[in-house]
Short mmCIF file of C-alpha atoms and ligand atoms in Angstrom, two decimals:
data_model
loop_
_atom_site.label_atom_id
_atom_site.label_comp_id
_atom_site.label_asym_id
_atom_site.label_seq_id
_atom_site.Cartn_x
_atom_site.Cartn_y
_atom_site.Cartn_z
CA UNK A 1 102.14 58.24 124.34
CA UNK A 2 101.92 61.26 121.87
CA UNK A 3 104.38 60.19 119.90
CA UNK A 4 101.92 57.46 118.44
CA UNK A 5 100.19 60.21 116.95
CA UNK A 6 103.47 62.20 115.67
CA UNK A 7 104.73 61.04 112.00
CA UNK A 8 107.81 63.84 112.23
CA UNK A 9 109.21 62.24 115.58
CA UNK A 10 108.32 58.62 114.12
CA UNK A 11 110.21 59.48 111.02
CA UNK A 12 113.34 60.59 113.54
CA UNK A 13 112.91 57.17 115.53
CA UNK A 14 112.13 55.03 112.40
CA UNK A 15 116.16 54.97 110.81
CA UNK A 16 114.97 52.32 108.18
CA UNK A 17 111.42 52.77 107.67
CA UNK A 18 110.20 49.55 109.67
CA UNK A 19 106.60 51.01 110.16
CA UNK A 20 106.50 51.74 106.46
CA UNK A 21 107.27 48.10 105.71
CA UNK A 22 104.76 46.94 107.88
CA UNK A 23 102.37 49.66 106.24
CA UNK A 24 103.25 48.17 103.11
CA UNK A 25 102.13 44.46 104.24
CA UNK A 26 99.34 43.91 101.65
CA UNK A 27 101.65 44.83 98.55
CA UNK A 28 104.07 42.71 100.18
CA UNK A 29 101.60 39.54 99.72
CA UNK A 30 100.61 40.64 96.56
CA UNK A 31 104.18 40.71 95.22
CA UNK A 32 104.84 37.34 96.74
CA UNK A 33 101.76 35.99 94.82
CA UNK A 34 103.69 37.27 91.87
CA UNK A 35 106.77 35.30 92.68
CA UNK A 36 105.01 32.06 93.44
CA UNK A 37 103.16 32.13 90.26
CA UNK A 38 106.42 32.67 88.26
CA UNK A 39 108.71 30.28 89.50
CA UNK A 40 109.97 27.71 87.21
CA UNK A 41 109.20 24.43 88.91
CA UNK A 42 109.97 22.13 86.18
CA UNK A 43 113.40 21.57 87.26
CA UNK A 44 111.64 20.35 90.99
CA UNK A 45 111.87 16.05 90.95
CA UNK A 46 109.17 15.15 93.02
CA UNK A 47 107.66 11.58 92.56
CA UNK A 48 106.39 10.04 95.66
CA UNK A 49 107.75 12.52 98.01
CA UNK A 50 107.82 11.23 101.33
CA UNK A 51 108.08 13.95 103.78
CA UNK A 52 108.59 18.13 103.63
CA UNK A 53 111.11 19.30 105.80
CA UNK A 54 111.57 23.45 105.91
CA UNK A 55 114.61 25.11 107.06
CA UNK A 56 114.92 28.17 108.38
CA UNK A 57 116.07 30.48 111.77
CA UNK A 58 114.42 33.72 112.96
CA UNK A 59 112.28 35.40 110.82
CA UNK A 60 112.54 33.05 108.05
CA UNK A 61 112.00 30.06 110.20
CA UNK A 62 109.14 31.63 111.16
CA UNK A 63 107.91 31.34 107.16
CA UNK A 64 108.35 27.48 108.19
CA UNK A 65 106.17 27.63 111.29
CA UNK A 66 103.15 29.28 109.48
CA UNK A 67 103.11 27.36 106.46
CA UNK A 68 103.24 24.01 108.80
CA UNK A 69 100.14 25.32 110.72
CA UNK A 70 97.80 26.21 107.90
CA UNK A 71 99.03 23.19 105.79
CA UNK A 72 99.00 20.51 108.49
CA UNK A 73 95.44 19.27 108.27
CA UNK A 74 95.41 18.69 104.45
CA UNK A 75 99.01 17.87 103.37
CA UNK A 76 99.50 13.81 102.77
CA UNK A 77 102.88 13.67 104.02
CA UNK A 78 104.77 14.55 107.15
CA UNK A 79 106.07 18.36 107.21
CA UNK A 80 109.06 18.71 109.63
CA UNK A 81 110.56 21.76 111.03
CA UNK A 82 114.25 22.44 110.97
CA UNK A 83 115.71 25.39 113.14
CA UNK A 84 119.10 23.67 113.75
CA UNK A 85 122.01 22.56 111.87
CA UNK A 86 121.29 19.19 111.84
CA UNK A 87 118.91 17.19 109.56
CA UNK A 88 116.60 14.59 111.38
CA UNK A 89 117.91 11.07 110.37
CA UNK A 90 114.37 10.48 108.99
CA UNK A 91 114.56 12.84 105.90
CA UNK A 92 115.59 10.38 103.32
CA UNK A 93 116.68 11.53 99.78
CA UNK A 94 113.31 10.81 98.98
CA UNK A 95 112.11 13.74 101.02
CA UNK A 96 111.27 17.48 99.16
CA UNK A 97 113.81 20.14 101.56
CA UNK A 98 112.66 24.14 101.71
CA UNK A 99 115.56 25.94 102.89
CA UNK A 100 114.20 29.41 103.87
CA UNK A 101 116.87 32.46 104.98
CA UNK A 102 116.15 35.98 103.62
CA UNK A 103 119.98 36.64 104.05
CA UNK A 104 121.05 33.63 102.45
CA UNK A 105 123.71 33.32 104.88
CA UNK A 106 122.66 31.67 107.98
CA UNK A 107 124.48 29.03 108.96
CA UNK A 108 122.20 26.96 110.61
CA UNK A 109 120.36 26.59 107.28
CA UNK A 110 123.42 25.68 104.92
CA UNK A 111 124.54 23.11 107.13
CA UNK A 112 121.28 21.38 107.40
CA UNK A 113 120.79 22.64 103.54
CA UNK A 114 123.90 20.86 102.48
CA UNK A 115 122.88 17.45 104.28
CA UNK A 116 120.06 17.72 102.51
CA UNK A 117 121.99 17.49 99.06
CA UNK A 118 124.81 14.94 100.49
CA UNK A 119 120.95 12.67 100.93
CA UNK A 120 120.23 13.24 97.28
CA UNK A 121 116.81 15.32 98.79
CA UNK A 122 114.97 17.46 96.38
CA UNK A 123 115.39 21.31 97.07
CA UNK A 124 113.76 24.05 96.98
CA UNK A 125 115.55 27.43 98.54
CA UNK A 126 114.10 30.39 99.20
CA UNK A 127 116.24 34.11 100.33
CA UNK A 128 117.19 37.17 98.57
CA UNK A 129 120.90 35.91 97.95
CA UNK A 130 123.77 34.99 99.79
CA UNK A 131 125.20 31.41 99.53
CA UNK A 132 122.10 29.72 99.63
CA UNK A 133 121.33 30.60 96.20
CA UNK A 134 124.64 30.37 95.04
CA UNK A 135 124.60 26.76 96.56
CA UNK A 136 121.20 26.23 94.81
CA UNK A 137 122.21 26.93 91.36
CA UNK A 138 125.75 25.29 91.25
CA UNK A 139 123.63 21.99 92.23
CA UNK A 140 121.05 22.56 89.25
CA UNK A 141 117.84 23.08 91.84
CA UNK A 142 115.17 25.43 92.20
CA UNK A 143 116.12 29.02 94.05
CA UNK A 144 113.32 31.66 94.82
CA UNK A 145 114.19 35.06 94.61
CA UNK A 146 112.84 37.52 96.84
CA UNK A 147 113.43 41.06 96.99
CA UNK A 148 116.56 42.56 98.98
CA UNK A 149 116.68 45.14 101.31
CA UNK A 150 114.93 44.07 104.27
CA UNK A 151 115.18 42.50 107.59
CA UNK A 152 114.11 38.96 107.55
CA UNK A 153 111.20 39.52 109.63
CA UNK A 154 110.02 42.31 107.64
CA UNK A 155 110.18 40.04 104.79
CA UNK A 156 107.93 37.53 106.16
CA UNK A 157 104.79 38.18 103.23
CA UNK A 158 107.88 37.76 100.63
CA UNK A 159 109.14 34.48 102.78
CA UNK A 160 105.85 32.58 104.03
CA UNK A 161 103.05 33.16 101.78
CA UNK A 162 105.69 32.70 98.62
CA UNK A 163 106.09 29.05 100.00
CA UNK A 164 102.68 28.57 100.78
CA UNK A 165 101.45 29.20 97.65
CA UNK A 166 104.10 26.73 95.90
CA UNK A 167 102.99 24.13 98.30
CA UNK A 168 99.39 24.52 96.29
CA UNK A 169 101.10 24.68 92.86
CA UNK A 170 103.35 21.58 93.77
CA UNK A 171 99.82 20.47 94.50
CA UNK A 172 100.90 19.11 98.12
CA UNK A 173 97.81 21.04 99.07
CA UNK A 174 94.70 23.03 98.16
CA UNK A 175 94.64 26.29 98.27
CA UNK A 176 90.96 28.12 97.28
CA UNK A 177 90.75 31.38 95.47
CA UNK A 178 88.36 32.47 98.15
CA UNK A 179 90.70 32.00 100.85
CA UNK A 180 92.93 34.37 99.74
CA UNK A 181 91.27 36.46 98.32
CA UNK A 182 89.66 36.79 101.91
CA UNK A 183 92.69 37.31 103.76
CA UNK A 184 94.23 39.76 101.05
CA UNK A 185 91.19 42.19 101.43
CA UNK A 186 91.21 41.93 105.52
CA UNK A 187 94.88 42.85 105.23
CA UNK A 188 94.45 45.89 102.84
CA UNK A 189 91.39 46.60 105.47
CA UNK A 190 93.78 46.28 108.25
CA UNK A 191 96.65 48.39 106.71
CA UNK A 192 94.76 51.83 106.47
CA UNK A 193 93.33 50.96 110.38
CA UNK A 194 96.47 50.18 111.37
CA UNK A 195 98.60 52.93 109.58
CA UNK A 196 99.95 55.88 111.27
CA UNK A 197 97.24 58.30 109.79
CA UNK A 198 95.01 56.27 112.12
CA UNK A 199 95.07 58.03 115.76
CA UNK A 200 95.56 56.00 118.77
CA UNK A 201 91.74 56.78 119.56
CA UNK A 202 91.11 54.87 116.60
CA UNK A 203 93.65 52.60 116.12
CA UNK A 204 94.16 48.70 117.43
CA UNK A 205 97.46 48.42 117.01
CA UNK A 206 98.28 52.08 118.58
CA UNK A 207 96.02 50.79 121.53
CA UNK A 208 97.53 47.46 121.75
CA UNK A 209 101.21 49.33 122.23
CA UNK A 210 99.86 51.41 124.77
CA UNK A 211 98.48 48.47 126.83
CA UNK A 212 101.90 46.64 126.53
CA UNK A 213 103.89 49.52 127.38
CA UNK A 214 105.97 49.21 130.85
CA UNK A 215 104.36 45.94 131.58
CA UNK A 216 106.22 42.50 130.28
CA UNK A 217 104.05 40.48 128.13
CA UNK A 218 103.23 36.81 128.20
CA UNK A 219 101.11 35.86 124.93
CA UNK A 220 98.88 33.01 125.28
CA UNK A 221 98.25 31.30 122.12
CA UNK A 222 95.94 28.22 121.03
CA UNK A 223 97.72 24.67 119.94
CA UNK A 224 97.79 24.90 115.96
CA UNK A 225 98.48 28.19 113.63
CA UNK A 226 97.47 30.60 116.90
CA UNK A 227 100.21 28.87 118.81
CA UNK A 228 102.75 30.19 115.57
CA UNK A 229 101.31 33.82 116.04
CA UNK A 230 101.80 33.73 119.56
CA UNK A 231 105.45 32.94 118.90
CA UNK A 232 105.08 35.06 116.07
CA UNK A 233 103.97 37.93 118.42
CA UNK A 234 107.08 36.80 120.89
CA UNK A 235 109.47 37.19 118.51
CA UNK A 236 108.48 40.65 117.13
CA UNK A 237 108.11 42.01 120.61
CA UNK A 238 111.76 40.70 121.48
CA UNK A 239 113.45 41.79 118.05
CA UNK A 240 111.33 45.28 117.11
CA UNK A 241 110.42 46.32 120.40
CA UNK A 242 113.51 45.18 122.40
CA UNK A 243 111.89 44.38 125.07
CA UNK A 244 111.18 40.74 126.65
CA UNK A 245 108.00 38.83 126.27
CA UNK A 246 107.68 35.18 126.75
CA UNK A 247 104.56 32.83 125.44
CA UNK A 248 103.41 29.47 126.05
CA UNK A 249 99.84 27.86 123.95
CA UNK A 250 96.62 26.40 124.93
CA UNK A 251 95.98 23.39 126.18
CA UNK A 252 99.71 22.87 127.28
CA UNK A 253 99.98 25.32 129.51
CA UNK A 254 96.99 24.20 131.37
CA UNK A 255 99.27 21.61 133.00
CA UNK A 256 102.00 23.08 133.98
CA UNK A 257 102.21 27.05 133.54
CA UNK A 258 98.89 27.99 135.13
CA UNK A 259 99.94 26.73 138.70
CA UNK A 260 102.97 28.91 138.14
CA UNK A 261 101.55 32.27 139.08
CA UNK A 262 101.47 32.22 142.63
CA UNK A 263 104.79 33.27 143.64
CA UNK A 264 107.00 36.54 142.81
CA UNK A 265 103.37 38.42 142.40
CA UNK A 266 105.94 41.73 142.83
CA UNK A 267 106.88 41.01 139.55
CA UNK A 268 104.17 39.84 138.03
CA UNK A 269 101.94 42.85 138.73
CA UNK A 270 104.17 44.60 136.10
CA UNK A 271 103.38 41.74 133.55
CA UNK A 272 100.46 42.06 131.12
CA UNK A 273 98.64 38.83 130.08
CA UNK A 274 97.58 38.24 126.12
CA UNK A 275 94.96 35.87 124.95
CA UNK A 276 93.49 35.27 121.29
CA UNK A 277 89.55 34.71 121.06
CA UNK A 278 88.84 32.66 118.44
CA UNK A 279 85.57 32.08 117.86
CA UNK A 280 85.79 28.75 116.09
CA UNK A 281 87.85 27.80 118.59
CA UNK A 282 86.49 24.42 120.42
CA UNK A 283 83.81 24.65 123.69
CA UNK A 284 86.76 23.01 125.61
CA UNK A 285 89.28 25.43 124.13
CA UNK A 286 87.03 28.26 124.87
CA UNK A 287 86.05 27.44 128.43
CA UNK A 288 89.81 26.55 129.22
CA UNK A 289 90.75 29.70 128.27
CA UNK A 290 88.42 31.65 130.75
CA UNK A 291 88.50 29.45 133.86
CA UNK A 292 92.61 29.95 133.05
CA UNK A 293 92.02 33.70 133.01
CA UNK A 294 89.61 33.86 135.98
CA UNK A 295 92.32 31.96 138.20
CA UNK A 296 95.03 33.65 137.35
CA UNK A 297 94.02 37.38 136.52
CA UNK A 298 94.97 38.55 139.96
CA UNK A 299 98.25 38.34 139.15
CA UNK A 300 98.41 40.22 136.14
CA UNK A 301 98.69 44.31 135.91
CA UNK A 302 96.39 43.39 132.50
CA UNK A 303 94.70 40.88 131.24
CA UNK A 304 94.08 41.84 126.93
CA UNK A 305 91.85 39.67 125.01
CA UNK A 306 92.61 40.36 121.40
CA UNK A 307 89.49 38.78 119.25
CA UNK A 308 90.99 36.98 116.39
CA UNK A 309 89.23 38.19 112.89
CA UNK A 310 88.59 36.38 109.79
CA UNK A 311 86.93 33.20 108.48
CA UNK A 312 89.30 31.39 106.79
CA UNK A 313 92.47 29.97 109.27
CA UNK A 314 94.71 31.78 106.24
CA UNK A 315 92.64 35.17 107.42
CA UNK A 316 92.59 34.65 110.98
CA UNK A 317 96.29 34.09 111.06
CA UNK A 318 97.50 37.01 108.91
CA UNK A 319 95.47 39.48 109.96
CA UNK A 320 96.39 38.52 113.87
CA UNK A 321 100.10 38.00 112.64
CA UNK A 322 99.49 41.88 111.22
CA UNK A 323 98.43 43.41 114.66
CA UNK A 324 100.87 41.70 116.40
CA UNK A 325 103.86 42.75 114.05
CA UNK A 326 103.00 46.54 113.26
CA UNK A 327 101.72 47.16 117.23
CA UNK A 328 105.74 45.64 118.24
CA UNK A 329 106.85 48.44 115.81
CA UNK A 330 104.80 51.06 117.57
CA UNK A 331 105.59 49.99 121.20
CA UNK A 332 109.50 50.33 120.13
CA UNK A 333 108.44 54.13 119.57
CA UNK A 334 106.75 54.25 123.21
CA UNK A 335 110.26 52.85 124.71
CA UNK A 336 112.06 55.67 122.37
CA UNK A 337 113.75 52.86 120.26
CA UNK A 338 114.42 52.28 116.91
CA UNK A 339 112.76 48.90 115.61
CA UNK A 340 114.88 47.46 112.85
CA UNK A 341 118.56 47.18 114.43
CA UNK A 342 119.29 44.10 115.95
CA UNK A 343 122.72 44.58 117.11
CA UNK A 344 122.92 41.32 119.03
CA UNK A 345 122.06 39.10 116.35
CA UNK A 346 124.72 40.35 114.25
CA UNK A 347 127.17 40.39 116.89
CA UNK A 348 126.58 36.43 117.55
CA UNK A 349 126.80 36.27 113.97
CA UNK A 350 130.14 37.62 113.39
CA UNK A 351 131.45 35.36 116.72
CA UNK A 352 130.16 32.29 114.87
CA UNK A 353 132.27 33.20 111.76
CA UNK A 354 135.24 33.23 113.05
CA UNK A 355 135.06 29.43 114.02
CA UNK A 356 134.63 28.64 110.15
C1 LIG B 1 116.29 39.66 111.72
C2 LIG B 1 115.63 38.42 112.04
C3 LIG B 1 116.46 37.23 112.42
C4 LIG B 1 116.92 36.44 111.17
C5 LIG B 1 117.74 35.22 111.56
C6 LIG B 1 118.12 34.35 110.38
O1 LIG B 1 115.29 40.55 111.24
O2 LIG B 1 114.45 38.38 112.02
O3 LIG B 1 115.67 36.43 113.26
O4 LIG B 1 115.80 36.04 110.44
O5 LIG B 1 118.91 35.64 112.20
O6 LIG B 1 118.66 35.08 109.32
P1 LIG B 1 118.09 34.88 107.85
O7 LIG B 1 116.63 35.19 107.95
O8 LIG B 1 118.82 35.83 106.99
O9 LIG B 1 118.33 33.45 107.50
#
């Protein structure tokens, strides 16, 4: 576990920096405030808008998940998730389309981008190149430029809060001052706690690593934006960690999942169990989520409770989107592996090409 606590053997691990993006988290969101606030959105035809679909795989699909969790109580119109190549038939030309892919390149999200146009849809495309913005601009519509240079999922400040925050100035929903400025000041809290100055002794994120370590997780989240960190959380520990991790959300799993733990107990004494504690979470969420721990604990090596901090939901999901991303960068370092490759990925990539 030393090498938590060793920035010169970190450095050797680290080939592209991935704990220094995810140090950098706060300027990240501050930058993307930038962006959102100087897009040109006169050129975005919006009268009655019927419906919000956002497109996106991976890491910037992931931009889609979040915003559709925070915005889903307030917005007036239906907000649909895309991860495919297909367009639901329901997203009528009269519909607003976010395509989302840092690359630019994913193919999932032209196809589905260019139905979008073929409808006559309003878009809006977000990446740091590649043919989506190249498709943007030779149809006339808006393209969002992020910075370059990163791996989609350690663009995710640069990806989800840019959209999030055009949402509010497309006025599809309100977005308060306080809010934000709430969650930007947990994060900036966060980053020097979370940072590798911080020992393990100290340090959540460290500690949460060090619990994961050698056991295979299972992340519990709560129906609404906790069930998108939980995935959130999934995803990171799969793609920085390399390592698997599975998840499944509250209430859901209460009626199917939780009779699932009796068998294979070999195995799953090497698992660890995750669950958020919210505290605004509901009396029936709350007490669901302890008689499910009390039944099934036995089965678990470790059962972590990770409190959920924050008032706002924009709070309580960053900062718990934070631990969860930077402590998947520091259990990579326990299993001796460098976080940002993703070797796989591009390999199914280039396979996929070659059918074009
Ligand atoms: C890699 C990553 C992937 C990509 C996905 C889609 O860091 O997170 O999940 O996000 O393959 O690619 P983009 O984001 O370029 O559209």
């Amino acid at each position: 576990m030393e090498i938590l606590d060793d920035p010169v053997k970190i450095k050797s691990l680290d080939s592209l920096d991935m704990l220094g993006v995810e140090e950098k988290f706060y300027d990240q969101l501050i930058e993307a405030k930038k962006i959102a606030q100087s897009v040109d959105i006169s050129r975005l035809k919006l009268p009655n808008t019927a419906g919000i679909a956002i497109l996106g795989m991976g890491g910037s699909g992931f931009a889609g998940d979040i915003v559709k969790s925070l915005v889903i109580d307030s917005v007036a119109v239906p907000v649909e998730i895309v991860k495919g190549y297909e367009l639901p038939g329901f997203v009528a030309g009269n519909w607003l389309v976010i395509g989302v892919s840092y690359s630019g390149n994913t193919e999932e999200t032209i196809s589905a981008v260019r139905q979008a146009l073929k409808r006559g849809c309003e878009l809006l495309a977000v990446s740091a190149g590649g043919e989506i913005e190249r498709i943007a601009e030779q149809n006339g519509k808006t393209h969002v430029k992020v910075p370059s240079g990163y791996q989609p999922r350690g663009a995710s400040g640069y990806l989800f809060f840019t959209t999030f925050l055009l949402l509010g100035r497309l006025g599809f929903i309100k977005i308060s001052d306080n809010e934000i400025e709430e969650a930007l000041s947990l994060i900036s809290e966060k980053a020097e706690l979370y940072g590798r100055n911080t020992g393990t002794e100290k340090n959540p994120a460290k500690k949460l690593a060090v619990e994961l370590f050698g056991r295979l997780p299972v992340i519990y989240g709560i129906n609404g934006f906790l069930s998108t960190v939980a995935y959130r959380w999934k995803c990171e520990i799969n793609e920085n960690s390399k390592c698997p991790c599975f998840w499944a959300e509250f209430p859901e799993l209460n009626h199917n999942e939780t009779v699932g733990w009796d068998n294979l107990k070999e195995q799953t004494q090497k698992m660890v169990l995750v669950v958020f504690r919210d505290a605004g979470a509901s009396d029936k969420i709350r007490v669901r989520i302890e008689t499910t721990v009390k039944l099934i604990r036995e089965q678990f090596d470790l059962v972590v409770e990770v409190p959920v901090e924050g008032k706002s939901r924009l709070a309580k999901a960053l900062s718990t989107i934070y631990l969860g991303d930077i402590a998947s960068v520091y259990l990579a370092f326990l299993y001796n592996t460098d976080p940002t490759p993703v070797d796989r990925i591009a390999v199914l990539k280039a396979e996929l090409a070659k059918l074009d």
